[in-house]
Short mmCIF file of C-alpha atoms in Angstrom, two decimals:
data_model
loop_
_atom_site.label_atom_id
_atom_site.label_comp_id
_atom_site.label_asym_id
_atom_site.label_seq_id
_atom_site.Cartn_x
_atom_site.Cartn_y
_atom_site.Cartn_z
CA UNK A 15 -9.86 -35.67 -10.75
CA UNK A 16 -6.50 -36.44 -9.40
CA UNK A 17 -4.17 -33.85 -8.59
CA UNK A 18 -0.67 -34.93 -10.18
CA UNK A 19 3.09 -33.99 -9.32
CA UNK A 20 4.22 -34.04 -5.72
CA UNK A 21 1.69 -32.97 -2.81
CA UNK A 22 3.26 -32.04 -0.14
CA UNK A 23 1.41 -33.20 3.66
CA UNK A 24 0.83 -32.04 6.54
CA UNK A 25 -0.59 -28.48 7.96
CA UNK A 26 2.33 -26.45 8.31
CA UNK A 27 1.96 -23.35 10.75
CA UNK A 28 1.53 -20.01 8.69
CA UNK A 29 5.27 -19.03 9.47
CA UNK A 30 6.48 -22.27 7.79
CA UNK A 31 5.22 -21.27 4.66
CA UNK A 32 5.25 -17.19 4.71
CA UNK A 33 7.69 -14.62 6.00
CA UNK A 34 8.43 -14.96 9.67
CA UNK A 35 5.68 -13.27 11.93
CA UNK A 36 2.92 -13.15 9.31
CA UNK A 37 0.10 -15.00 8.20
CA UNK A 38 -2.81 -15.01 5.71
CA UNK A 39 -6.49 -15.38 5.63
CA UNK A 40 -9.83 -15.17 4.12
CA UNK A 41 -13.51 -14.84 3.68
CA UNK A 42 -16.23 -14.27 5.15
CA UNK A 43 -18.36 -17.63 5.24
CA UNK A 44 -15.80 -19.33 7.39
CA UNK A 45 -17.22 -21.02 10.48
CA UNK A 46 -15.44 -19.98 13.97
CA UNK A 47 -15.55 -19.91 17.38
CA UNK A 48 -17.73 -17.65 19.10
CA UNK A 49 -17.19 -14.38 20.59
CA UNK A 50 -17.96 -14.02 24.22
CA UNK A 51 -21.27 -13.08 25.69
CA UNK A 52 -21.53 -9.95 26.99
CA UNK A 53 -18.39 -8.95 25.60
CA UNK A 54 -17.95 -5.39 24.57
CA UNK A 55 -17.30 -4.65 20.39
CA UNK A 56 -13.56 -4.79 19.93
CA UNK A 57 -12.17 -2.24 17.42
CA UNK A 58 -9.59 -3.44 15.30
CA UNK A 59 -9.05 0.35 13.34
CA UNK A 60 -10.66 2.06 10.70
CA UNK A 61 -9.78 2.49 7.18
CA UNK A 62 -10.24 6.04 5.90
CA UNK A 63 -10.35 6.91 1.67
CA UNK A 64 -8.40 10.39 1.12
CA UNK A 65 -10.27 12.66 -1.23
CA UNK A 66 -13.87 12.61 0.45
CA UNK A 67 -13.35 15.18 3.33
CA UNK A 68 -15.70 12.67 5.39
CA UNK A 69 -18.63 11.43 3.26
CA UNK A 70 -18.80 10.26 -0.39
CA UNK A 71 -20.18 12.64 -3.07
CA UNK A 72 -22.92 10.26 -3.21
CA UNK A 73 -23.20 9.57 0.79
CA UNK A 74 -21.89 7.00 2.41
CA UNK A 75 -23.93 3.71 1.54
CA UNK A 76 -23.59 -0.21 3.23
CA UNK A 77 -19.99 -1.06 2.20
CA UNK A 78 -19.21 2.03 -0.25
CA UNK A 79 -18.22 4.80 2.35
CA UNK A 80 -15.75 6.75 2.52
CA UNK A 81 -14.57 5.44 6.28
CA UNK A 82 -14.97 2.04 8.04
CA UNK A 83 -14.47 0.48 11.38
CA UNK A 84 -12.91 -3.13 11.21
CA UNK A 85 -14.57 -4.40 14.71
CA UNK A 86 -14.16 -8.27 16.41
CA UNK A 87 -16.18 -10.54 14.34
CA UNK A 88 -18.67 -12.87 15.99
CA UNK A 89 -17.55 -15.78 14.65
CA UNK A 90 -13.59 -16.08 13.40
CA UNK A 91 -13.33 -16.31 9.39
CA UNK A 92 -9.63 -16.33 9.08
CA UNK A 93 -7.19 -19.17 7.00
CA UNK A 94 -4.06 -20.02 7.09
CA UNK A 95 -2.15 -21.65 4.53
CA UNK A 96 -1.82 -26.00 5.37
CA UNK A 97 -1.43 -28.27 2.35
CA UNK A 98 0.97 -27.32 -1.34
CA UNK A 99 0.28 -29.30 -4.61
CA UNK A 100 2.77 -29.22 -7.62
CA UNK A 101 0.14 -30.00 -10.78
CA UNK A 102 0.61 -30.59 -14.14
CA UNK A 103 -2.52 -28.65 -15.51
CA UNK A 104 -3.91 -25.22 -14.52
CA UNK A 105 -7.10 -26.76 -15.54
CA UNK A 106 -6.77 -29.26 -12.16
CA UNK A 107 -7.46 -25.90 -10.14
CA UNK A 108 -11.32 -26.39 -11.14
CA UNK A 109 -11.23 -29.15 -8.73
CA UNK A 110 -10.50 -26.30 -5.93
CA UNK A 111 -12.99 -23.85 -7.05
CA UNK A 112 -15.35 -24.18 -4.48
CA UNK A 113 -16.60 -22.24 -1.45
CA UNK A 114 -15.46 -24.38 1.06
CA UNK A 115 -11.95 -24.57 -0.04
CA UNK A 116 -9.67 -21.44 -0.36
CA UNK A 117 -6.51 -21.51 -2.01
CA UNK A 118 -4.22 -19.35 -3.71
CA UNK A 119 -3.09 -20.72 -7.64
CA UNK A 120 0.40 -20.32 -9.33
CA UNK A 121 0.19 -20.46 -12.59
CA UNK A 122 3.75 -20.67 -14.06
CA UNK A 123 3.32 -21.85 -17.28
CA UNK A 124 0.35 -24.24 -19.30
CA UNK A 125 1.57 -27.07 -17.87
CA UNK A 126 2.83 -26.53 -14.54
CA UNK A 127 0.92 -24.65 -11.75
CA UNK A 128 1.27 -24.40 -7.81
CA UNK A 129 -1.91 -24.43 -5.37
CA UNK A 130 -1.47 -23.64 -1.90
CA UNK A 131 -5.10 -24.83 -0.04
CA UNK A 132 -6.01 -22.72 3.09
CA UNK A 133 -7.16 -24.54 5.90
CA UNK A 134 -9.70 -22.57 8.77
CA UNK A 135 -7.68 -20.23 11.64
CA UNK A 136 -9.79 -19.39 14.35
CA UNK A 137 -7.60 -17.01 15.98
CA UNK A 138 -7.87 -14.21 12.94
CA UNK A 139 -10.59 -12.34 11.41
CA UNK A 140 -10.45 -11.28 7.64
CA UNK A 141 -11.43 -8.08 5.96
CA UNK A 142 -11.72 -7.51 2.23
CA UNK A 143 -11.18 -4.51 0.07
CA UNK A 144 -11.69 -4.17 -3.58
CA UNK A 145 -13.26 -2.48 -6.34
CA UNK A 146 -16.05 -5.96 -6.70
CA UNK A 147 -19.37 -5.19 -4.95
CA UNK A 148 -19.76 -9.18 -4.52
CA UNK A 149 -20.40 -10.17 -0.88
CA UNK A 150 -16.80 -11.39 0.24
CA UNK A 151 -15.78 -7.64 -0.21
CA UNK A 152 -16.16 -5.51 2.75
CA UNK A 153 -15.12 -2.29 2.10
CA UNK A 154 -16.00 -1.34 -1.89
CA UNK A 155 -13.39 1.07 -2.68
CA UNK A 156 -13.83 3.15 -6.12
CA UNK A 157 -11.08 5.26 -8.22
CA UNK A 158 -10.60 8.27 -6.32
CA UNK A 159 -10.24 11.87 -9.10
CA UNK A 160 -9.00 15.17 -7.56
CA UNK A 161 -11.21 16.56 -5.89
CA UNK A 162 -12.85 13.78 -3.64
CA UNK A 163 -15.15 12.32 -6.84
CA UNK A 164 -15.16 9.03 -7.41
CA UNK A 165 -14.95 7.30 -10.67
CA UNK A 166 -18.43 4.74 -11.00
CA UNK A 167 -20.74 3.40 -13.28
CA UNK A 168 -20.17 0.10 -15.81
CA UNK A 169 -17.81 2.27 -18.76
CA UNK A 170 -15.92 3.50 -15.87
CA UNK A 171 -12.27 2.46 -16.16
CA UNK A 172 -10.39 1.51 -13.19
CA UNK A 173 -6.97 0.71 -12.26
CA UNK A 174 -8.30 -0.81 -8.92
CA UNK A 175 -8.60 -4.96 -8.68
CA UNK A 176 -12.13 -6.46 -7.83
CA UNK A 177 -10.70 -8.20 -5.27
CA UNK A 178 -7.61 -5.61 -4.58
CA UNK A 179 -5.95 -6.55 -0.72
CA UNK A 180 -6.80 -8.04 2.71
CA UNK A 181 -6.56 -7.27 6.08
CA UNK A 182 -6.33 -9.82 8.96
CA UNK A 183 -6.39 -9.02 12.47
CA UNK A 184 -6.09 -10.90 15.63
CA UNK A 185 -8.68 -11.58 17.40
CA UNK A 186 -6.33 -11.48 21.04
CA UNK A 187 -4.74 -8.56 22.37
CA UNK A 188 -2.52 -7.12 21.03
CA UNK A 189 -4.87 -7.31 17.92
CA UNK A 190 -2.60 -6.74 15.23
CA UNK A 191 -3.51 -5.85 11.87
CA UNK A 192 -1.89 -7.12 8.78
CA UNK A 193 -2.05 -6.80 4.93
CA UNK A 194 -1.85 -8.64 2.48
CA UNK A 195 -1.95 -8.22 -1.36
CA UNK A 196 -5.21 -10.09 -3.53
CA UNK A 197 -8.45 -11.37 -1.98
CA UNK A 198 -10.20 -14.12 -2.20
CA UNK A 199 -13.22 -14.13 -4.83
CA UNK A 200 -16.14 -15.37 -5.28
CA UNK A 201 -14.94 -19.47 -5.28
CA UNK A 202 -12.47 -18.64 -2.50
CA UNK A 203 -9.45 -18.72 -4.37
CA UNK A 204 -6.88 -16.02 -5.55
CA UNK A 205 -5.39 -16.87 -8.85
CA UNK A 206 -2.02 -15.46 -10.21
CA UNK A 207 -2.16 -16.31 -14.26
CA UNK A 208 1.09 -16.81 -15.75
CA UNK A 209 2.13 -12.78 -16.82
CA UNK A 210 1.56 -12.44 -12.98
CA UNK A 211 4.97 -11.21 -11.17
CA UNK A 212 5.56 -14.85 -9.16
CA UNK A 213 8.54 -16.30 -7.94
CA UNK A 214 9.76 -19.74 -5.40
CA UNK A 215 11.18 -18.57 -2.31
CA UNK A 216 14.33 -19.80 -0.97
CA UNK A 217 12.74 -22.35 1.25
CA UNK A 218 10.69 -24.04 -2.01
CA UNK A 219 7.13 -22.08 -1.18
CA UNK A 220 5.57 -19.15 -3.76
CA UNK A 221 5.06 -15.52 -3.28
CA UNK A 222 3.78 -13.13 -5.97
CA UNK A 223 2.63 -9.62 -6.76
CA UNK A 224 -0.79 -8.32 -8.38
CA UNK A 225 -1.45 -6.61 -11.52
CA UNK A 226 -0.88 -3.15 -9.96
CA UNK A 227 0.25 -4.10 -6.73
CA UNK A 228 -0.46 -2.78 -3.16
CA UNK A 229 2.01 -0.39 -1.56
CA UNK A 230 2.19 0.44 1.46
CA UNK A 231 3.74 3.50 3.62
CA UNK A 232 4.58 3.57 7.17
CA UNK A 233 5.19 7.08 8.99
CA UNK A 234 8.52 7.59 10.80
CA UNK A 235 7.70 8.26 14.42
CA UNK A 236 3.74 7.32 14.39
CA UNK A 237 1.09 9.46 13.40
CA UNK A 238 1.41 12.46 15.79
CA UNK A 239 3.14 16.03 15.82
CA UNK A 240 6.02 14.91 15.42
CA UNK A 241 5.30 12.68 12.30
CA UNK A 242 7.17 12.31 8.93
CA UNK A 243 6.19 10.14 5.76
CA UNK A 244 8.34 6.92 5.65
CA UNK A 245 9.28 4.82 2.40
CA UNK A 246 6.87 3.29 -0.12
CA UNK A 247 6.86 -0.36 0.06
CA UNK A 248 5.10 -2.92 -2.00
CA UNK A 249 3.22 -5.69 -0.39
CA UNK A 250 2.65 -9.58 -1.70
CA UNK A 251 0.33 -11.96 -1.75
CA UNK A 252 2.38 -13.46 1.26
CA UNK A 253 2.39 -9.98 3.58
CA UNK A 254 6.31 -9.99 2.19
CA UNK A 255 7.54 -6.54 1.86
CA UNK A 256 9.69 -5.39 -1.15
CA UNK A 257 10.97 -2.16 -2.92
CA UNK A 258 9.19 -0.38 -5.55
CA UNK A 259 8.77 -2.08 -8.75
CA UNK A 260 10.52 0.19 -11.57
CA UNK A 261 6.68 0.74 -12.87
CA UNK A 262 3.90 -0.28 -11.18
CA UNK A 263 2.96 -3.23 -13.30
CA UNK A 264 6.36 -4.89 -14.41
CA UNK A 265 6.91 -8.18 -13.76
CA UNK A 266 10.29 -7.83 -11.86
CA UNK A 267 9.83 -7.57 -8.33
CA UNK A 268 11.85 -5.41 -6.11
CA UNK A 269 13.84 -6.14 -3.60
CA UNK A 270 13.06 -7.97 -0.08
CA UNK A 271 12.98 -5.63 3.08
CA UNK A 272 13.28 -8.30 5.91
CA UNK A 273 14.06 -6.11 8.57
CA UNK A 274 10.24 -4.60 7.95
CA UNK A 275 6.60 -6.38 8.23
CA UNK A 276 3.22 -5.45 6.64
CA UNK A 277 1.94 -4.81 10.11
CA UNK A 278 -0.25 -1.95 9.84
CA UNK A 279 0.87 1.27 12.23
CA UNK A 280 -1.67 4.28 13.17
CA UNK A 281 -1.15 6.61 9.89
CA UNK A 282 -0.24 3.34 7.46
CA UNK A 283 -0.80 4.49 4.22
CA UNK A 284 -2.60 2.06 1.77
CA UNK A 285 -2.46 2.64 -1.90
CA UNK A 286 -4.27 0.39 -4.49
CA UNK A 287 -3.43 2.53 -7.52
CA UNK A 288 -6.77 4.34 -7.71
CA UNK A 289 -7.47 5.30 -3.74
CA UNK A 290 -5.40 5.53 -1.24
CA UNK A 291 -6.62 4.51 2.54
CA UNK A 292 -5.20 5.50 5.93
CA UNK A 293 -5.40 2.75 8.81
CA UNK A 294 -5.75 4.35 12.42
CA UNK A 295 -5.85 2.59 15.13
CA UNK A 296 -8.29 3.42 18.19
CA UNK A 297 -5.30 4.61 20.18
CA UNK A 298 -4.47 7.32 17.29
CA UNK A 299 -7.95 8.22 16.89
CA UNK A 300 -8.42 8.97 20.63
CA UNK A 301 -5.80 11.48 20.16
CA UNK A 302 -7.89 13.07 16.99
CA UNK A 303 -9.82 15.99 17.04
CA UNK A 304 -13.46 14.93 17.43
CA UNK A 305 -15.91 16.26 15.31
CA UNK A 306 -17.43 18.09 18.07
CA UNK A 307 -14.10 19.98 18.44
CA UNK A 308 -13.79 20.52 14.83
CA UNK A 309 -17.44 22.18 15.32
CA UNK A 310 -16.21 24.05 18.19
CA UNK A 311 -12.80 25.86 16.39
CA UNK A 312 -15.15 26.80 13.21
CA UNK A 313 -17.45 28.51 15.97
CA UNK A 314 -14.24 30.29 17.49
CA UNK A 315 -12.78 31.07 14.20
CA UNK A 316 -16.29 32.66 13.53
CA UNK A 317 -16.65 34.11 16.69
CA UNK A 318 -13.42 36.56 16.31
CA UNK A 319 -15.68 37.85 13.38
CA UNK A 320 -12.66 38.28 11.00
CA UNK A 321 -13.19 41.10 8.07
CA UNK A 322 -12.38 41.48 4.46
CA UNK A 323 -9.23 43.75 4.62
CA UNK A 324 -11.11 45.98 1.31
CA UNK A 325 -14.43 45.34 1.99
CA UNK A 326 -14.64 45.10 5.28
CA UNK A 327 -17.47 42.23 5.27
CA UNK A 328 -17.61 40.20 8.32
CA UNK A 329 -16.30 36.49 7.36
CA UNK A 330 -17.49 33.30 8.33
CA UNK A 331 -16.72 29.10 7.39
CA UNK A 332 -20.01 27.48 6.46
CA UNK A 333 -21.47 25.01 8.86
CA UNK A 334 -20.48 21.45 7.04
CA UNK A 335 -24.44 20.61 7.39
CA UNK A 336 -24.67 23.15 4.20
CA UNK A 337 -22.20 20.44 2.08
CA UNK A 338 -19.60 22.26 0.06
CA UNK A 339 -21.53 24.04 -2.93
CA UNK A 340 -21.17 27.16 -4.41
CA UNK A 341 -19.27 30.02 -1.58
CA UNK A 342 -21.89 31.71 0.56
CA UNK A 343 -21.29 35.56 0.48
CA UNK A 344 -19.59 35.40 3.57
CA UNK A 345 -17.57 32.98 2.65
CA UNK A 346 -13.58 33.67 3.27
CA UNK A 347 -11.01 33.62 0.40
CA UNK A 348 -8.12 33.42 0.33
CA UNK A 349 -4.88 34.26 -2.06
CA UNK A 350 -3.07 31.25 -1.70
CA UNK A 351 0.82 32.75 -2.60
CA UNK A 352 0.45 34.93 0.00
CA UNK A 353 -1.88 33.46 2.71
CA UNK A 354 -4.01 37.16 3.10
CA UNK A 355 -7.64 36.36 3.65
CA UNK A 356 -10.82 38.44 1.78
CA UNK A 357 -14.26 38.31 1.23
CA UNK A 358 -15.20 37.33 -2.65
CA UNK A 359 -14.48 40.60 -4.61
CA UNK A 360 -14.27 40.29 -8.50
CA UNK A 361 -10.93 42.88 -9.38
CA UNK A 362 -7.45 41.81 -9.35
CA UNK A 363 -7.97 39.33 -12.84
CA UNK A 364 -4.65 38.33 -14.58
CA UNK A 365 -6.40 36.74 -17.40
CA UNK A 366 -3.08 36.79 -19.12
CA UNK A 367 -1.69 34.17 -16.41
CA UNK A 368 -5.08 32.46 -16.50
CA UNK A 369 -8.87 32.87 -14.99
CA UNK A 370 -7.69 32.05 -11.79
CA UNK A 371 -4.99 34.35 -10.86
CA UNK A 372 -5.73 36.99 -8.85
CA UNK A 373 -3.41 39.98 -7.71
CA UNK A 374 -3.46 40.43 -4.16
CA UNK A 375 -4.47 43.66 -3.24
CA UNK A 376 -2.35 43.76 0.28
CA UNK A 377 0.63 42.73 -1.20
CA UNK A 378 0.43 42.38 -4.74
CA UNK A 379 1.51 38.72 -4.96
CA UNK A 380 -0.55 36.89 -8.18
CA UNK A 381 -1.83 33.49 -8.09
CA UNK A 382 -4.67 31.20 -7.27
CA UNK A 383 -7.84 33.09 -5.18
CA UNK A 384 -9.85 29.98 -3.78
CA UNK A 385 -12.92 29.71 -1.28
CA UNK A 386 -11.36 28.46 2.26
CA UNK A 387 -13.43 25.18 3.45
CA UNK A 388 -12.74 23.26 6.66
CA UNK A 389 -11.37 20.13 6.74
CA UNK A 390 -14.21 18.05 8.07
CA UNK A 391 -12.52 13.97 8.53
CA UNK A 392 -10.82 14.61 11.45
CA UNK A 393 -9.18 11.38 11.08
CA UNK A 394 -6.48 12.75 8.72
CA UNK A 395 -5.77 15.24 11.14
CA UNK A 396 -2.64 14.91 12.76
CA UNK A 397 -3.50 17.02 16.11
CA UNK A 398 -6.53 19.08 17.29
CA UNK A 399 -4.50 22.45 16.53
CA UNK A 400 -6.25 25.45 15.58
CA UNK A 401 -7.45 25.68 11.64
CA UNK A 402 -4.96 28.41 10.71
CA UNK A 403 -3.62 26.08 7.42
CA UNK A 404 -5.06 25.94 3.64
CA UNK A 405 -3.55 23.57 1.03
CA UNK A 406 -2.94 25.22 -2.17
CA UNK A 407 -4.61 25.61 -4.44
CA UNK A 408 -7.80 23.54 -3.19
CA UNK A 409 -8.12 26.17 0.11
CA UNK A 410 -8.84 23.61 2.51
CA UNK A 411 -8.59 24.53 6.08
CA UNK A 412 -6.53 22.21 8.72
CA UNK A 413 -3.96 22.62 11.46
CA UNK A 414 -0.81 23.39 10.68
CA UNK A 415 0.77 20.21 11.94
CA UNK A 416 -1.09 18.63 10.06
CA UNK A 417 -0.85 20.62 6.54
CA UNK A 418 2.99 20.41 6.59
CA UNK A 419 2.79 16.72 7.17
CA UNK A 420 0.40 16.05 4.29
CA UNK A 421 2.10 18.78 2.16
CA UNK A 422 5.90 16.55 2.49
CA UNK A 423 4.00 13.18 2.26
CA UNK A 424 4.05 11.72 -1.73
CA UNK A 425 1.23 10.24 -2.77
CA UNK A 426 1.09 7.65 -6.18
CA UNK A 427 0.33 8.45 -9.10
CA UNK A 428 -0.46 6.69 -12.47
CA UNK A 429 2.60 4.03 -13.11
CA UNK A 430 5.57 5.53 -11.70
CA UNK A 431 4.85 9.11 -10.09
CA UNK A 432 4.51 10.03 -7.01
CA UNK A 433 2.75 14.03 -5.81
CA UNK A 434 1.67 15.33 -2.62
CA UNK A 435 -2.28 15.87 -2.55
CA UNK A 436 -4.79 17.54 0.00
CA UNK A 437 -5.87 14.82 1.75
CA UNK A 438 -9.24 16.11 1.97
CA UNK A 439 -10.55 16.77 -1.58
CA UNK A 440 -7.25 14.87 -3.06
CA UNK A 441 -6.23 17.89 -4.99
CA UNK A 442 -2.28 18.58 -6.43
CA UNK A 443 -0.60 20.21 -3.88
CA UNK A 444 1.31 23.57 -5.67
CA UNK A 445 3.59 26.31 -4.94
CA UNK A 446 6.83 25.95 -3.16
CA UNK A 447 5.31 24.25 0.28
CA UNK A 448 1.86 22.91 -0.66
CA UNK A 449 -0.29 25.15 1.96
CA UNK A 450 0.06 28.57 3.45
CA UNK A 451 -0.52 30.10 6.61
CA UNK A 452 -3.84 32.50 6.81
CA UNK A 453 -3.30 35.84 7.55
CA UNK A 454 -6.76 37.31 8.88
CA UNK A 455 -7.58 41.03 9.45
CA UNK A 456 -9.61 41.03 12.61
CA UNK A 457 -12.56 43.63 13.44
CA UNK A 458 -11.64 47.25 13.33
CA UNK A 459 -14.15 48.26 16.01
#
């Protein structure tokens, strides 16, 4: 079969045909060079779900987990765009469905249709996320419901694509991670049908958006103490960034943001309407908590043997080897207006309000009376502060750095919305700040 129209030749470099600075890429059954022997694992970053507080309800299983580390690849499995074809029939891309050609289709109406081919880049390694649990996807990401459980099974319905975004990475220092909207499937290609937001590009080449899109936030000033959410971008299939869509899934693009890239910073937000990820970078992570400090403060906190202000039961967290079940019966509470910490007592009902508003007997402020859990994914923490923080009205347990960060960040939602959420069980923040500072009553003796 002949492909028709005007090919155009040669193997232009990846900035030639994308946005200046980026590049795209692939698979994983790409041939490359070798890493070296002896060579230590190189860690790229790690992508981290919100709403699983460090383990899926299910446990963490091959490539559906709740956390992954994108390391070095042995062998290079990146592309990079090289040849453009103008054809007259979308049924010519057939004759590029096949493993050992990748290319990305335009479809722009029945009898006219784009295809970029992809050619092999040894100097970048490709990761795949996406809903598909075929072998090309890496990292099998599910719909994520409030309170960290995740949406599966066949009559499931999910907003998330099978083949949803990538990630390529250099394979030299400084390593740098990009993203890109779409994967590759199953026949290596990425098709864009014709309802598909796609558009030329002032120099003649095609970008495009997906069904739902990827957007992508970037905090102002890193991911540290000092941190503040940025601005909700989306990405395309090109690692272009653009404003918002008016809804998630109309056809208009935004507008282009040249003076930012789809480089991914420590504390990028990811959102692929349905989960949300956070990229950290092994720099960022060494200045987490570990989970041996994490350990450590819910030993203090334990330690200072805090008491129920009425009953005057000792309090303690649960070890996170128990899981998050039903409240132990020294479990803390907490009112979650006020911030005044209890043991579980069964007065103070304001049915009238609803069955779970409580009147706090210290100060008489009604609202939500919740268990108090520790945060256990210490990569969503900002800093190793001391656990003196609860989001409301889930009740889990965090620095406060890191509560008010979470508690000002918006999160999508559905088409259009946006909401701040615990980042831990993925819970609507409420109330007038999202969390609340504890107030314990220490021993009397």
């Amino acid at each position: 079969m002949v492909l028709e129209g005007n090919p155009e030749v040669g193997s232009p470099r990846t900035s030639d045909l994308h946005h200046p600075g980026n590049q795209s890429s692939c698979v994983l059954s790409c041939p490359g060079e070798d890493a070296q022997p002896g060579e230590e694992p190189i860690k790229y970053g790690e992508l981290i779900v919100l709403g699983y507080n460090g383990c899926l309800a299910s446990g963490d299983k091959g490539r559906r987990r709740s956390r992954l580390a994108l390391s070095r690849r042995p062998h290079a499995n990146g592309v990079k765009p090289d040849v453009m074809h103008h054809i007259s029939t979308p049924l010519v891309s057939k004759a590029l469905s096949n493993r050992g050609q990748h290319s990305i289709s335009y479809t722009l109406s029945r009898s006219h249709s784009v295809i970029v081919e992809y050619t092999h880049d040894s100097d970048t390694d490709m990761f795949q996320i996406g809903r598909s649990t075929e072998n090309m996807i890496d990292f099998v990401v599910t719909d994520t419901s409030p309170g960290g459980a995740a949406t599966e099974g066949p009559s499931a319905q999910s907003t998330i694509s099978r083949y949803a975004c990538r990630i390529l990475c250099d394979r030299r220092p400084p390593y740098t991670a990009r993203i890109y909207a779409a994967g590759f499937d199953a026949s290596s290609n990425i098709f864009l049908g014709e309802r598909a937001a796609k558009w030329r590009t002032p120099d003649g080449l095609m970008d495009g958006l997906t069904t739902n899109g990827v957007l992508v936030m970037h905090p102002a000033g890193g991911f540290a103490e000092d941190s503040a959410p940025g601005v909700w971008r989306e990405i395309s299939v090109c690692g272009n960034v653009y404003t918002l869509r008016d809804s998630r899934s109309a056809q208009q693009r935004g507008k282009l943001v040249e003076s930012e890239s789809n480089v991914l910073q420590d504390g990028s937000l990811i959102d692929l309407c349905g989960a949300t990820l956070l990229w950290r970078t092994p720099a960022g992570l060494q200045r987490a908590p570990t989970l041996k400090q994490l350990e450590a403060q819910r030993q203090e906190a334990n330690a200072a043997r805090p008491q129920c202000p009425v009953g005057l039961s000792t309090l303690a967290f649960p070890s996170p080897a128990r899981g998050r079940t039903a409240p132990d019966k020294q479990q803390p509470w907490v009112y979650v207006r006020c911030g005044h910490v209890h043991g579980y007592h069964g007065w103070g009902c304001r049915r009238e309000r609803g069955p779970q508003e409580r009147e706090c007997p210290l100060c008489r402020l009604v609202g939500p009376y919740v268990p108090l859990w520790l945060g256990q994914e210490a990569g969503l923490c900002l800093d190793p502060g001391p656990p003196s923080h609860a989001f409301a009205p889930c009740g889990h347990v965090c620095s406060e750095k890191t509560a008010r960060y979470w508690a000002q960040t918006p999160l999508p939602h559905g088409t259009h919305a946006f909401h701040a959420a615990c980042p831990f069980c993925g819970a609507w923040l409420t109330g007038e700040h999202g969390c609340v500072r504890l107030i314990f009553q220490g021993p009397l003796d």
